[in-house]
Tab-separated table of C-alpha atoms and ligand atoms in Angstrom:
chain	number	residue	atom	x	y	z
A	391	MET	CA	-29.033	-5.617	8.186
A	392	THR	CA	-27.137	-3.687	10.769
A	393	ARG	CA	-25.096	-0.570	10.175
A	394	GLY	CA	-24.080	0.165	6.658
A	395	THR	CA	-27.550	0.584	5.335
A	396	ARG	CA	-28.024	3.509	7.739
A	397	ASP	CA	-27.237	6.272	5.279
A	398	ALA	CA	-28.941	4.363	2.499
A	399	ASP	CA	-32.154	3.530	4.382
A	400	GLY	CA	-35.342	4.886	2.879
A	401	LEU	CA	-33.533	5.958	-0.268
A	402	ARG	CA	-33.752	4.454	-3.710
A	403	VAL	CA	-30.300	3.693	-5.059
A	404	ASP	CA	-30.911	6.143	-7.917
A	405	GLU	CA	-31.911	9.017	-5.644
A	406	ALA	CA	-29.603	11.989	-5.232
A	407	PHE	CA	-29.950	15.261	-3.354
A	408	ARG	CA	-30.452	18.811	-4.643
A	409	CYS	CA	-29.961	21.890	-2.490
A	410	GLY	CA	-33.029	24.126	-2.230
A	411	ASP	CA	-30.876	27.233	-1.941
A	412	CYS	CA	-27.988	26.842	-4.392
A	413	GLU	CA	-29.079	23.905	-6.627
A	414	ASN	CA	-25.897	21.984	-5.804
A	415	GLU	CA	-26.380	18.239	-6.232
A	416	TRP	CA	-24.825	15.323	-4.345
A	417	TYR	CA	-25.287	11.610	-3.782
A	418	TYR	CA	-23.696	10.661	-0.467
A	419	THR	CA	-26.105	11.391	2.385
A	420	ARG	CA	-25.182	14.323	4.597
A	421	ASN	CA	-27.083	16.778	6.759
A	422	ARG	CA	-26.248	19.942	4.870
A	423	CYS	CA	-25.381	21.103	1.392
A	424	PRO	CA	-21.583	20.763	1.113
A	425	ASP	CA	-21.377	24.019	-0.853
A	426	CYS	CA	-23.660	26.469	0.997
A	427	GLN	CA	-24.436	24.551	4.234
A	428	SER	CA	-28.156	24.915	3.668
A	429	ALA	CA	-30.235	22.281	5.444
A	430	THR	CA	-33.015	22.636	2.867
A	431	PHE	CA	-32.748	20.023	0.159
A	432	SER	CA	-34.854	17.527	-1.733
A	433	THR	CA	-34.191	14.300	-3.597
A	434	TYR	CA	-34.388	13.657	-7.325
A	435	ARG	CA	-33.914	10.604	-9.549
A	436	LEU	CA	-30.697	10.146	-11.463
A	437	ARG	CA	-31.294	9.459	-15.147
A	438	GLU	CA	-28.401	8.868	-17.496
A	439	GLY	CA	-24.758	8.962	-16.533
A	440	GLU	CA	-21.365	8.142	-17.992
A	441	LEU	CA	-19.034	5.369	-16.864
A	442	VAL	CA	-15.734	6.877	-15.685
A	443	ALA	CA	-13.984	3.713	-14.451
A	444	TYR	CA	-14.866	0.180	-13.463
A	445	THR	CA	-13.358	-2.816	-11.720
A	446	THR	CA	-14.228	-6.468	-11.326
A	447	VAL	CA	-13.762	-7.454	-7.688
A	448	ASN	CA	-13.171	-11.164	-7.049
A	449	VAL	CA	-12.507	-11.034	-3.324
A	450	THR	CA	-15.764	-9.844	-1.778
A	451	PRO	CA	-17.491	-9.990	1.628
A	452	PRO	CA	-19.465	-13.226	2.232
A	453	ASP	CA	-22.818	-11.530	1.595
A	454	VAL	CA	-21.711	-9.905	-1.674
A	455	ARG	CA	-21.572	-11.608	-5.083
A	456	SER	CA	-18.227	-12.618	-6.531
A	457	ALA	CA	-17.288	-11.319	-8.969
A	458	ASN	CA	-18.678	-7.912	-8.106
A	459	VAL	CA	-18.455	-5.520	-11.067
A	460	LEU	CA	-18.385	-1.971	-9.729
A	461	GLY	CA	-18.655	1.160	-11.829
A	462	LEU	CA	-17.700	4.736	-11.024
A	463	ALA	CA	-20.281	6.805	-12.889
A	464	ALA	CA	-20.802	10.542	-13.346
A	465	PHE	CA	-24.333	11.946	-13.565
A	466	GLY	CA	-23.388	15.525	-14.321
A	467	ASP	CA	-21.385	16.630	-11.271
A	468	VAL	CA	-22.771	13.794	-9.174
A	469	ARG	CA	-20.404	10.849	-8.965
A	470	LEU	CA	-21.021	7.503	-7.354
A	471	ILE	CA	-19.794	3.927	-7.260
A	472	ALA	CA	-22.392	1.208	-7.775
A	473	GLN	CA	-22.768	-2.412	-8.799
A	474	MET	CA	-23.133	-3.021	-12.518
A	475	SER	CA	-25.303	-5.609	-14.200
A	476	ASP	CA	-22.991	-5.770	-17.243
A	477	ASP	CA	-19.813	-7.762	-16.748
A	478	ASP	CA	-17.971	-6.279	-19.704
A	479	PRO	CA	-18.580	-2.526	-19.665
A	480	GLU	CA	-16.448	0.120	-21.325
A	481	VAL	CA	-15.288	3.452	-19.965
A	482	GLY	CA	-17.411	6.155	-21.612
A	483	ASP	CA	-20.544	3.980	-21.780
A	484	SER	CA	-23.877	5.644	-21.006
A	485	VAL	CA	-25.387	4.045	-17.914
A	486	ARG	CA	-28.606	4.173	-15.904
A	487	PHE	CA	-30.025	2.358	-12.890
A	488	ALA	CA	-32.315	-0.559	-13.738
A	489	GLY	CA	-33.637	-3.867	-12.370
A	490	GLN	CA	-33.970	-5.140	-8.809
A	491	TYR	CA	-31.196	-7.098	-7.156
A	492	GLU	CA	-30.063	-7.980	-3.652
A	493	LEU	CA	-26.811	-6.008	-3.606
A	494	ARG	CA	-25.914	-7.704	-0.318
A	495	GLU	CA	-27.525	-11.049	0.428
A	496	GLY	CA	-30.696	-10.633	2.470
A	497	GLY	CA	-30.651	-6.865	1.938
A	498	GLU	CA	-33.252	-4.658	0.317
A	499	LYS	CA	-33.547	-5.064	-3.486
A	500	ARG	CA	-32.014	-2.192	-5.423
A	501	ALA	CA	-31.135	-1.330	-9.007
A	502	ARG	CA	-27.760	-1.823	-10.642
A	503	LEU	CA	-26.010	0.349	-13.205
A	504	THR	CA	-26.545	-0.922	-16.700
A	505	GLY	CA	-25.440	0.186	-20.154
A	506	VAL	CA	-28.184	2.248	-21.803
A	507	ASP	CA	-27.703	0.350	-25.046
A	508	GLY	CA	-26.877	-2.918	-23.310
A	509	ASP	CA	-29.154	-5.836	-22.540
A	510	GLY	CA	-29.378	-5.249	-18.758
B	1015	MET	CA	10.370	22.680	13.987
B	1016	THR	CA	8.328	21.056	16.698
B	1017	GLY	CA	11.110	20.971	19.288
B	1018	VAL	CA	10.300	17.301	19.795
B	1019	THR	CA	12.772	14.469	19.492
B	1020	ILE	CA	12.262	10.726	19.092
B	1021	SER	CA	14.547	9.398	21.805
B	1022	GLY	CA	13.731	5.723	21.386
B	1023	VAL	CA	11.953	3.253	19.118
B	1024	GLY	CA	10.720	-0.314	19.467
B	1025	ILE	CA	8.966	-2.769	17.201
B	1026	THR	CA	7.883	-6.398	17.293
B	1027	PRO	CA	8.195	-8.765	14.350
B	1028	PHE	CA	5.354	-8.269	11.879
B	1029	GLU	CA	3.741	-11.643	11.201
B	1030	SER	CA	0.596	-13.334	9.920
B	1031	ASP	CA	-0.392	-15.056	13.142
B	1032	ALA	CA	1.387	-13.807	16.253
B	1033	GLU	CA	1.340	-15.962	19.373
B	1034	ARG	CA	1.172	-12.944	21.686
B	1035	SER	CA	-2.005	-10.924	22.296
B	1036	ALA	CA	-2.435	-7.340	21.092
B	1037	LEU	CA	-1.735	-6.170	24.630
B	1038	GLU	CA	1.459	-8.235	24.861
B	1039	LEU	CA	2.650	-6.990	21.472
B	1040	ALA	CA	2.038	-3.362	22.477
B	1041	THR	CA	3.825	-3.902	25.768
B	1042	ALA	CA	6.842	-5.512	24.104
B	1043	ALA	CA	7.222	-2.713	21.546
B	1044	SER	CA	6.962	0.051	24.128
B	1045	GLU	CA	9.374	-1.623	26.552
B	1046	ASP	CA	11.893	-1.817	23.701
B	1047	ALA	CA	11.305	1.860	22.903
B	1048	LEU	CA	11.781	2.921	26.541
B	1049	ASP	CA	14.985	0.842	26.735
B	1050	ASP	CA	16.227	2.388	23.497
B	1051	ALA	CA	15.514	5.851	24.938
B	1052	ALA	CA	17.125	4.908	28.274
B	1053	CYS	CA	13.972	6.314	29.791
B	1054	SER	CA	12.339	5.109	32.997
B	1055	LEU	CA	8.640	4.363	33.363
B	1056	GLU	CA	8.383	7.013	36.093
B	1057	ALA	CA	9.286	9.727	33.588
B	1058	VAL	CA	6.335	9.037	31.299
B	1059	ASP	CA	3.544	11.646	31.386
B	1060	SER	CA	1.247	10.549	28.597
B	1061	VAL	CA	0.434	7.486	26.531
B	1062	HIS	CA	-1.102	7.606	23.050
B	1063	VAL	CA	-2.307	4.288	21.683
B	1064	GLY	CA	-3.099	3.805	17.988
B	1065	ASN	CA	-5.418	0.893	17.313
B	1066	VAL	CA	-8.340	0.114	15.023
B	1067	LEU	CA	-9.974	-3.246	15.555
B	1068	THR	CA	-9.818	-4.515	19.121
B	1069	GLU	CA	-13.461	-3.683	19.917
B	1070	ALA	CA	-14.728	-4.510	16.440
B	1071	LEU	CA	-13.178	-7.970	16.761
B	1072	ASP	CA	-14.562	-8.344	20.282
B	1073	VAL	CA	-11.172	-8.659	21.938
B	1074	GLN	CA	-10.563	-5.736	24.272
B	1075	GLY	CA	-12.239	-2.454	25.095
B	1076	GLY	CA	-10.441	0.442	26.780
B	1077	LEU	CA	-7.160	-0.642	25.245
B	1078	ALA	CA	-5.154	2.363	26.479
B	1079	ASN	CA	-6.059	1.648	30.102
B	1080	ALA	CA	-5.341	-2.048	29.754
B	1081	PHE	CA	-2.002	-1.177	28.150
B	1082	VAL	CA	-0.986	1.280	30.875
B	1083	SER	CA	-1.692	-1.330	33.530
B	1084	ALA	CA	0.104	-4.100	31.623
B	1085	VAL	CA	3.224	-2.014	31.072
B	1086	GLY	CA	3.305	-0.852	34.707
B	1087	LEU	CA	2.503	2.835	34.383
B	1088	GLU	CA	0.458	4.644	36.984
B	1089	GLY	CA	-1.498	7.877	36.930
B	1090	VAL	CA	-0.472	8.976	33.435
B	1091	ARG	CA	-2.748	10.567	30.837
B	1092	ALA	CA	-3.719	7.898	28.351
B	1093	ASP	CA	-6.147	7.345	25.545
B	1094	ARG	CA	-6.604	5.460	22.337
B	1095	ILE	CA	-6.618	7.140	18.942
B	1096	GLU	CA	-8.580	5.594	16.094
B	1097	ASN	CA	-8.142	6.856	12.552
B	1098	THR	CA	-8.447	3.600	10.587
B	1099	SER	CA	-5.185	2.746	8.777
B	1100	ALA	CA	-3.611	6.043	9.871
B	1101	SER	CA	-4.212	5.480	13.584
B	1102	GLY	CA	-0.477	5.026	14.203
B	1103	ALA	CA	0.494	8.348	12.657
B	1104	SER	CA	-2.463	10.086	14.323
B	1105	ALA	CA	-1.343	8.765	17.705
B	1106	THR	CA	2.145	10.057	16.911
B	1107	HIS	CA	0.634	13.416	15.974
B	1108	ARG	CA	-1.120	13.614	19.380
B	1109	GLY	CA	2.075	12.604	21.189
B	1110	VAL	CA	4.120	15.245	19.359
B	1111	GLU	CA	1.514	17.876	20.226
B	1112	ALA	CA	1.587	16.839	23.887
B	1113	VAL	CA	5.367	17.271	24.108
B	1114	ALA	CA	5.521	20.356	21.876
B	1115	SER	CA	2.890	22.125	23.979
B	1116	GLY	CA	4.681	21.326	27.223
B	1117	ALA	CA	1.771	19.210	28.459
B	1118	SER	CA	4.089	16.191	28.532
B	1119	ASP	CA	7.818	15.927	29.151
B	1120	VAL	CA	7.818	12.335	27.968
B	1121	ALA	CA	5.170	10.748	25.763
B	1122	VAL	CA	4.973	7.093	24.771
B	1123	VAL	CA	3.199	6.414	21.480
B	1124	VAL	CA	2.364	2.836	20.604
B	1125	GLY	CA	0.450	1.382	17.687
B	1126	VAL	CA	-0.812	-2.164	17.649
B	1127	GLU	CA	-3.052	-4.500	15.697
B	1128	LYS	CA	-3.719	-8.203	15.863
B	1129	MET	CA	-5.683	-8.892	12.708
B	1130	SER	CA	-5.508	-12.669	13.204
B	1131	ASP	CA	-7.890	-12.290	16.168
B	1132	ALA	CA	-10.767	-12.986	13.747
B	1133	ASP	CA	-11.238	-14.745	10.435
B	1134	THR	CA	-10.473	-12.904	7.218
B	1135	SER	CA	-14.069	-12.171	6.233
B	1136	THR	CA	-14.861	-10.685	9.664
B	1137	VAL	CA	-11.793	-8.443	9.474
B	1138	THR	CA	-12.558	-7.461	5.872
B	1139	ASP	CA	-16.118	-6.551	6.816
B	1140	ALA	CA	-14.975	-4.584	9.882
B	1141	ILE	CA	-12.600	-2.610	7.663
B	1142	SER	CA	-15.179	-2.054	4.920
B	1143	LYS	CA	-17.426	-0.383	7.505
B	1144	LEU	CA	-15.204	2.671	7.316
B	1145	THR	CA	-16.966	3.436	4.023
B	1146	HIS	CA	-20.035	5.642	3.622
B	1147	GLY	CA	-23.339	3.781	4.122
B	1148	ARG	CA	-24.192	4.222	0.445
B	1149	GLU	CA	-20.820	2.706	-0.469
B	1150	TYR	CA	-21.241	-0.155	1.990
B	1151	VAL	CA	-24.582	-1.313	0.517
B	1152	GLN	CA	-22.787	-1.796	-2.818
B	1153	GLY	CA	-20.403	-4.322	-1.237
B	1154	ILE	CA	-17.451	-2.010	-1.754
B	1155	THR	CA	-14.178	-2.996	-0.076
B	1156	LEU	CA	-10.918	-1.038	0.064
B	1157	PRO	CA	-9.340	-3.043	-2.792
B	1158	SER	CA	-12.379	-2.030	-4.902
B	1159	PHE	CA	-11.276	1.600	-4.666
B	1160	GLY	CA	-7.729	0.483	-5.458
B	1161	GLY	CA	-8.905	-1.356	-8.565
B	1162	LEU	CA	-10.859	1.655	-9.836
B	1163	ALA	CA	-7.902	3.994	-9.279
B	1164	ALA	CA	-5.373	1.562	-10.752
B	1165	GLY	CA	-7.423	1.061	-13.909
B	1166	ALA	CA	-7.823	4.814	-14.311
B	1167	TYR	CA	-4.097	5.443	-13.712
B	1168	LEU	CA	-2.886	2.861	-16.236
B	1169	ASP	CA	-5.392	4.154	-18.822
B	1170	ARG	CA	-4.632	7.815	-18.278
B	1171	TYR	CA	-0.871	7.498	-18.593
B	1172	ASP	CA	-0.766	4.525	-20.920
B	1173	ALA	CA	1.320	2.673	-18.345
B	1174	PRO	CA	1.878	-1.082	-18.595
B	1175	ARG	CA	0.527	-3.490	-15.981
B	1176	GLU	CA	4.179	-4.276	-15.144
B	1177	ALA	CA	4.498	-0.815	-13.599
B	1178	LEU	CA	2.308	-1.886	-10.673
B	1179	ALA	CA	4.132	-5.194	-10.354
B	1180	GLU	CA	7.454	-3.360	-10.146
B	1181	VAL	CA	6.307	-1.601	-6.974
B	1182	ALA	CA	5.629	-4.969	-5.339
B	1183	VAL	CA	8.914	-6.423	-6.592
B	1184	LYS	CA	10.898	-3.480	-5.186
B	1185	ASN	CA	9.168	-3.502	-1.811
B	1186	HIS	CA	9.580	-7.252	-1.417
B	1187	GLU	CA	13.258	-6.924	-2.302
B	1188	ASN	CA	13.628	-4.266	0.398
B	1189	ALA	CA	12.015	-6.518	2.996
B	1190	VAL	CA	14.394	-9.425	2.430
B	1191	ASP	CA	16.921	-8.081	4.934
B	1192	ASN	CA	14.405	-6.413	7.256
B	1193	ASP	CA	14.319	-8.752	10.256
B	1194	ILE	CA	10.859	-7.653	11.383
B	1195	ALA	CA	9.170	-7.848	7.960
B	1196	GLN	CA	6.283	-10.244	7.378
B	1197	PHE	CA	7.527	-11.323	3.929
B	1198	GLN	CA	11.315	-11.544	3.825
B	1199	LYS	CA	11.320	-12.938	0.323
B	1200	GLU	CA	11.654	-11.668	-3.203
B	1201	VAL	CA	8.931	-11.927	-5.792
B	1202	SER	CA	9.309	-11.520	-9.558
B	1203	VAL	CA	7.261	-9.421	-11.959
B	1204	GLU	CA	5.954	-12.729	-13.364
B	1205	ASP	CA	4.858	-13.915	-9.883
B	1206	ALA	CA	2.975	-10.659	-9.404
B	1207	LEU	CA	1.366	-10.775	-12.856
B	1208	ASP	CA	0.344	-14.410	-12.362
B	1209	SER	CA	-1.179	-13.971	-8.911
B	1210	PRO	CA	-4.987	-14.116	-8.619
B	1211	VAL	CA	-7.032	-11.033	-9.483
B	1212	VAL	CA	-8.411	-9.257	-6.397
B	1213	ALA	CA	-9.932	-6.130	-7.949
B	1214	ASP	CA	-8.971	-5.826	-11.582
B	1215	PRO	CA	-6.291	-4.757	-12.499
B	1216	LEU	CA	-4.986	-5.296	-8.939
B	1217	ARG	CA	-3.835	-8.797	-8.123
B	1218	LEU	CA	-2.950	-10.471	-4.862
B	1219	TYR	CA	0.652	-9.230	-5.043
B	1220	ASP	CA	-0.575	-5.644	-5.442
B	1221	CYS	CA	-2.295	-5.780	-2.059
B	1222	CYS	CA	-0.837	-5.558	1.418
B	1223	PRO	CA	-1.394	-8.545	3.730
B	1224	MET	CA	-3.205	-8.721	7.055
B	1225	THR	CA	-0.663	-8.462	9.815
B	1226	ASP	CA	-0.116	-8.731	13.562
B	1227	GLY	CA	2.408	-6.420	15.182
B	1228	ALA	CA	3.180	-3.378	17.302
B	1229	ALA	CA	5.561	-0.428	17.103
B	1230	ALA	CA	6.337	2.348	19.579
B	1231	VAL	CA	8.301	5.559	20.011
B	1232	VAL	CA	9.312	7.667	22.985
B	1233	LEU	CA	9.006	11.423	22.475
B	1234	GLU	CA	10.846	14.033	24.525
B	1235	ARG	CA	11.782	17.684	24.172
B	1236	GLU	CA	14.912	18.365	22.119
B	1237	SER	CA	16.402	20.175	25.102
B	1238	ASP	CA	16.026	17.044	27.246
B	1239	ALA	CA	17.112	14.191	25.007
B	1240	GLU	CA	19.152	13.160	21.981
B	1241	GLY	CA	17.426	11.605	19.027
B	1242	VAL	CA	15.805	12.050	15.643
B	1243	HIS	CA	14.084	15.423	15.303
B	1244	VAL	CA	10.408	15.689	14.451
B	1245	ARG	CA	10.691	18.564	12.033
B	1246	SER	CA	6.928	18.677	11.415
B	1247	ILE	CA	3.811	16.545	11.364
B	1248	GLY	CA	0.558	17.422	9.652
B	1249	SER	CA	-2.705	15.865	8.683
B	1250	ALA	CA	-5.791	16.568	6.599
B	1251	THR	CA	-9.097	14.933	5.821
B	1252	GLY	CA	-10.427	14.190	2.348
B	1253	THR	CA	-13.926	13.296	1.182
B	1254	HIS	CA	-15.551	10.391	3.003
B	1255	ALA	CA	-17.155	8.919	-0.110
B	1256	VAL	CA	-14.359	8.192	-2.580
B	1257	ALA	CA	-16.543	8.799	-5.667
B	1258	GLU	CA	-17.046	12.435	-4.633
B	1259	ARG	CA	-13.485	13.272	-5.647
B	1260	PRO	CA	-13.345	15.097	-8.949
B	1261	ASP	CA	-10.728	12.671	-10.274
B	1262	PRO	CA	-10.485	8.973	-9.345
B	1263	ILE	CA	-6.688	9.108	-9.217
B	1264	GLU	CA	-6.417	12.144	-6.952
B	1265	ILE	CA	-6.140	11.830	-3.186
B	1266	GLU	CA	-6.536	15.363	-1.938
B	1267	SER	CA	-5.929	14.532	1.723
B	1268	VAL	CA	-2.392	13.435	0.816
B	1269	SER	CA	-1.544	16.647	-1.043
B	1270	ARG	CA	-3.098	18.827	1.670
B	1271	ALA	CA	-1.403	17.058	4.551
B	1272	SER	CA	1.948	17.063	2.778
B	1273	GLU	CA	1.708	20.752	1.847
B	1274	ARG	CA	1.055	21.619	5.487
B	1275	THR	CA	3.900	19.433	6.653
B	1276	PHE	CA	6.468	20.853	4.235
B	1277	ALA	CA	5.313	24.420	4.952
B	1278	ASP	CA	5.586	23.937	8.719
B	1279	ALA	CA	9.061	22.453	8.322
B	1280	ASN	CA	10.153	25.112	5.862
B	1281	LEU	CA	11.540	22.320	3.697
B	1282	SER	CA	10.964	21.335	0.080
B	1283	ARG	CA	10.442	17.941	-1.570
B	1284	ASN	CA	14.032	18.084	-2.774
B	1285	ASP	CA	15.284	18.057	0.810
B	1286	VAL	CA	13.920	14.545	1.427
B	1287	ASP	CA	16.411	11.665	1.166
B	1288	VAL	CA	14.153	8.704	1.951
B	1289	ALA	CA	10.382	8.178	2.126
B	1290	CYS	CA	7.918	5.708	3.603
B	1291	ILE	CA	4.774	5.764	1.467
B	1292	HIS	CA	1.437	4.113	2.355
B	1293	ASP	CA	1.456	1.336	-0.275
B	1294	ALA	CA	-1.614	-0.595	0.912
B	1295	PHE	CA	-1.981	-1.204	-2.837
B	1296	THR	CA	0.861	-0.844	-5.327
B	1297	VAL	CA	-0.997	1.879	-7.193
B	1298	LEU	CA	-1.165	3.956	-4.000
B	1299	GLU	CA	2.621	4.268	-3.898
B	1300	LEU	CA	2.542	5.844	-7.368
B	1301	LEU	CA	-0.477	8.067	-6.664
B	1302	GLU	CA	0.906	9.340	-3.363
B	1303	LEU	CA	4.405	10.014	-4.746
B	1304	GLU	CA	2.762	12.211	-7.375
B	1305	GLU	CA	0.244	13.758	-4.991
B	1306	ILE	CA	3.026	14.831	-2.612
B	1307	GLY	CA	5.055	16.226	-5.499
B	1308	PHE	CA	8.049	13.884	-5.337
B	1309	PHE	CA	7.267	13.127	-8.980
B	1310	GLU	CA	5.259	14.934	-11.662
B	1311	ARG	CA	1.797	13.533	-12.363
B	1312	GLY	CA	1.934	10.474	-14.533
B	1313	THR	CA	5.662	9.885	-14.081
B	1314	ALA	CA	6.094	7.867	-10.863
B	1315	TRP	CA	5.503	4.600	-12.714
B	1316	GLU	CA	8.363	5.240	-15.146
B	1317	ALA	CA	10.664	6.339	-12.334
B	1318	THR	CA	9.826	3.122	-10.489
B	1319	MET	CA	10.551	1.015	-13.571
B	1320	ARG	CA	13.883	2.816	-14.001
B	1321	GLY	CA	14.824	1.918	-10.421
B	1322	GLU	CA	14.806	5.483	-9.077
B	1323	THR	CA	12.792	4.475	-6.011
B	1324	ALA	CA	14.928	1.420	-5.202
B	1325	ARG	CA	16.981	1.527	-2.022
B	1326	ASP	CA	20.101	2.391	-4.041
B	1327	GLY	CA	18.187	4.689	-6.400
B	1328	ALA	CA	18.087	8.475	-6.482
B	1329	PHE	CA	15.027	8.573	-4.230
B	1330	PRO	CA	14.570	5.450	-2.063
B	1331	VAL	CA	10.930	4.669	-1.245
B	1332	ASN	CA	9.853	2.140	1.376
B	1333	PRO	CA	13.360	0.884	2.201
B	1334	GLY	CA	11.935	-1.463	4.847
B	1335	GLY	CA	9.471	-3.136	2.462
B	1336	GLY	CA	6.452	-0.866	2.912
B	1337	LEU	CA	2.999	-2.087	3.831
B	1338	LYS	CA	3.266	-4.569	0.981
B	1339	ALA	CA	6.105	-6.642	2.408
B	1340	ARG	CA	6.834	-5.381	5.934
B	1341	GLY	CA	3.108	-5.821	6.571
B	1342	HIS	CA	0.138	-3.646	7.502
B	1343	PRO	CA	-1.027	-4.096	11.097
B	1344	LEU	CA	-3.425	-1.140	10.803
B	1345	GLY	CA	-2.826	0.730	14.073
B	1346	ALA	CA	0.913	-0.032	14.066
B	1347	THR	CA	1.676	0.878	10.450
B	1348	GLY	CA	2.206	4.627	10.901
B	1349	LEU	CA	4.584	3.944	13.774
B	1350	SER	CA	6.449	1.282	11.807
B	1351	GLN	CA	7.113	3.922	9.135
B	1352	VAL	CA	8.520	6.243	11.810
B	1353	VAL	CA	10.636	3.434	13.294
B	1354	GLU	CA	12.060	2.638	9.839
B	1355	LEU	CA	12.932	6.315	9.264
B	1356	VAL	CA	14.544	6.608	12.707
B	1357	TRP	CA	16.744	3.593	11.943
B	1358	GLN	CA	17.694	5.099	8.586
B	1359	LEU	CA	18.372	8.589	9.986
B	1360	ARG	CA	20.421	7.297	12.930
B	1361	GLY	CA	22.412	5.093	10.578
B	1362	ASP	CA	21.538	2.004	12.634
B	1363	LEU	CA	21.363	-0.343	9.666
B	1364	ARG	CA	24.092	-2.312	7.999
B	1365	GLY	CA	25.157	-2.885	4.412
B	1366	ASP	CA	22.598	-2.398	1.675
B	1367	ARG	CA	19.805	-2.144	4.224
B	1368	GLN	CA	21.032	1.371	5.082
B	1369	VAL	CA	20.151	4.235	2.740
B	1370	ALA	CA	23.474	6.003	2.361
B	1371	GLY	CA	23.642	9.499	3.803
B	1372	ALA	CA	19.982	9.820	4.775
B	1373	GLU	CA	19.500	13.120	6.640
B	1374	THR	CA	15.807	13.877	6.102
B	1375	GLY	CA	12.970	11.339	6.016
B	1376	PHE	CA	9.296	11.643	5.098
B	1377	ALA	CA	6.354	9.374	5.872
B	1378	VAL	CA	2.725	9.385	4.806
B	1379	ASN	CA	0.130	7.200	6.522
B	1380	VAL	CA	-3.313	7.124	4.924
B	1381	ALA	CA	-6.699	6.344	6.492
B	1382	GLY	CA	-9.279	4.509	4.411
B	1383	PHE	CA	-8.747	5.228	0.741
B	1384	GLY	CA	-7.669	8.788	1.490
B	1385	ASN	CA	-10.347	9.772	4.019
B	1386	ASN	CA	-7.527	11.231	6.089
B	1387	SER	CA	-3.749	11.447	5.705
B	1388	VAL	CA	-0.940	12.156	8.141
B	1389	CYS	CA	2.563	13.200	7.051
B	1390	THR	CA	5.726	13.327	9.136
B	1391	LEU	CA	9.097	14.923	8.394
B	1392	LEU	CA	12.055	13.706	10.429
B	1393	GLU	CA	15.663	14.867	10.593
B	1394	ALA	CA	18.814	13.021	11.588
B	1395	PRO	CA	20.158	13.692	15.123
C	2257	ZN	ZN1	-26.440	24.636	-1.343
C-alpha cells in the first residue's frame, strides 16, 4: 500500500495515544499532544466504547468492501470512525475491536468494531 | 471593508465530460472575466489559480505557469492554491489580499477542475486521500462522513428523510434556468427518495456530481474600478480527522470562518439577502445554514420544507442550483459561488432567475468535510 497507511503504520487499529504530561487521550496520529503540546506520549489499547452514529456505505473504493458499515464510536473522550463487523448495529450499542480483516484489499489485517453482546 | 471590487466575472458551462482541457477551460473563463471587466492583459499583476486534481490525475503539473502562458500573460506573479474543495475560495482569498495590500492593482483569480480526466474510482480515491491516514485505512470516503452526519441530524431533530430530499429538489429547480448548470432539470421528492443509497441515509440525489468547469473573477481596487464590493473574506481550519469533533453534526470551521467574516464586515446574518452554501451533500446545506447562524440549530430542515430557502422565499439559498445541480468542479466551485452572487448583486439575471432586491450576498466554500472553510461577503455596486 502507498500513502494512506502512513499514519496508521505500526499501529494496531485499537491503539490510541495518551499524553505523558497531561493524560489527554487521542486517536488520530499527531506529533504532539493537542492540549498541552507535549511530545511525550505513549499508546494504550482501547477497550469498550459506545456507538454514536453509523452508516452503511454502498459506493466504496475498488479495494474496499461494499457495503462498508462504518461506525462513529466514543471511547471516553476518544472518538473514531471504523469499519464494523455487524451490519445492523444500533446507536448506543457497546462496541469493541475484535477479529482480523483486510480493511482494504491486500492491506494489513486489522480488527473491526463489533457489538459487545453481538456475535462478531 | 477590503477596498477590493470584483470588476468582472467569467464562467464556462459546468458539464459531466467537457471537450476542452482544464487549461482551455481556465483560459476561457478568465478571458470572459477580463472582457467583462473591460480590463487588458497588460494590466494584470497577479494570477491565483485554484485547482485540486491535475497532478493527482497525472494531467498537468505547474498549472499556474501553464495557464499564464496559455492566456498570454508575461512576467506576472502566479501560483496555484490547493485547499481541496475550497481551493476556489482560497484562491479568491489570496487575490483579495493581494489587491487589498497594494501588492497587485489587478488580480485574476481562476478556479478549474476537469474531473472526467480519470475514471470515477481514481477520482474518488484521489479525493479520499484528503482524509487522515487512520481514516483512509478504514475505506472512508467523503459521502461516508455525510451519511454519518445525516443520520445523526435526522435522529437528533426527529426530521423526516424528505427534509434532505427537499434540499435536492429546490437546488435542481433553481438550476433549470441557469444556463451553465450541469443538471438543468427538476427532480421530485420521490425521485430523490427512490435513488440508490450511497451512504445511508444519503442517496444518489443527496450527493453532488463530478463536474468539469472553470470560473474566474477580476479583482481591482474600489478606487480604480466599478463592480461588486468584497466586503470581507475569512477562513478557518477545523479538525483534520472528522471523528475528533465533539459532535458529529457540528462543523466548527464553518462557524469560525463565518464569525470572522461577519465581524470584519461589521454586518449581521440579517443583512444577507442571498447565500451560496456548500451543498456537496444535501445535509451539508442544513448543517452549514445552522452553523453560520442563518437558522437556529435543528430548524433549517423545517425552513427548507416551508420553502423559506427557495429563490422566492424569505432567504434564498443556492439560487443557481448549488453544488448539487450547478455541479462541483472542485477547484472552480468557490469561484462559481462568487460568480453567481455577482450576477445576483448586479441584477444581471432575468425573470425568476433573479433574486429580487439582492444587496448583500454570502458564500461558504468548504474543504474536505469541514477541514477548512472560506466565507465571502459581497455587496452590490
Ligand atoms: Zn498533554
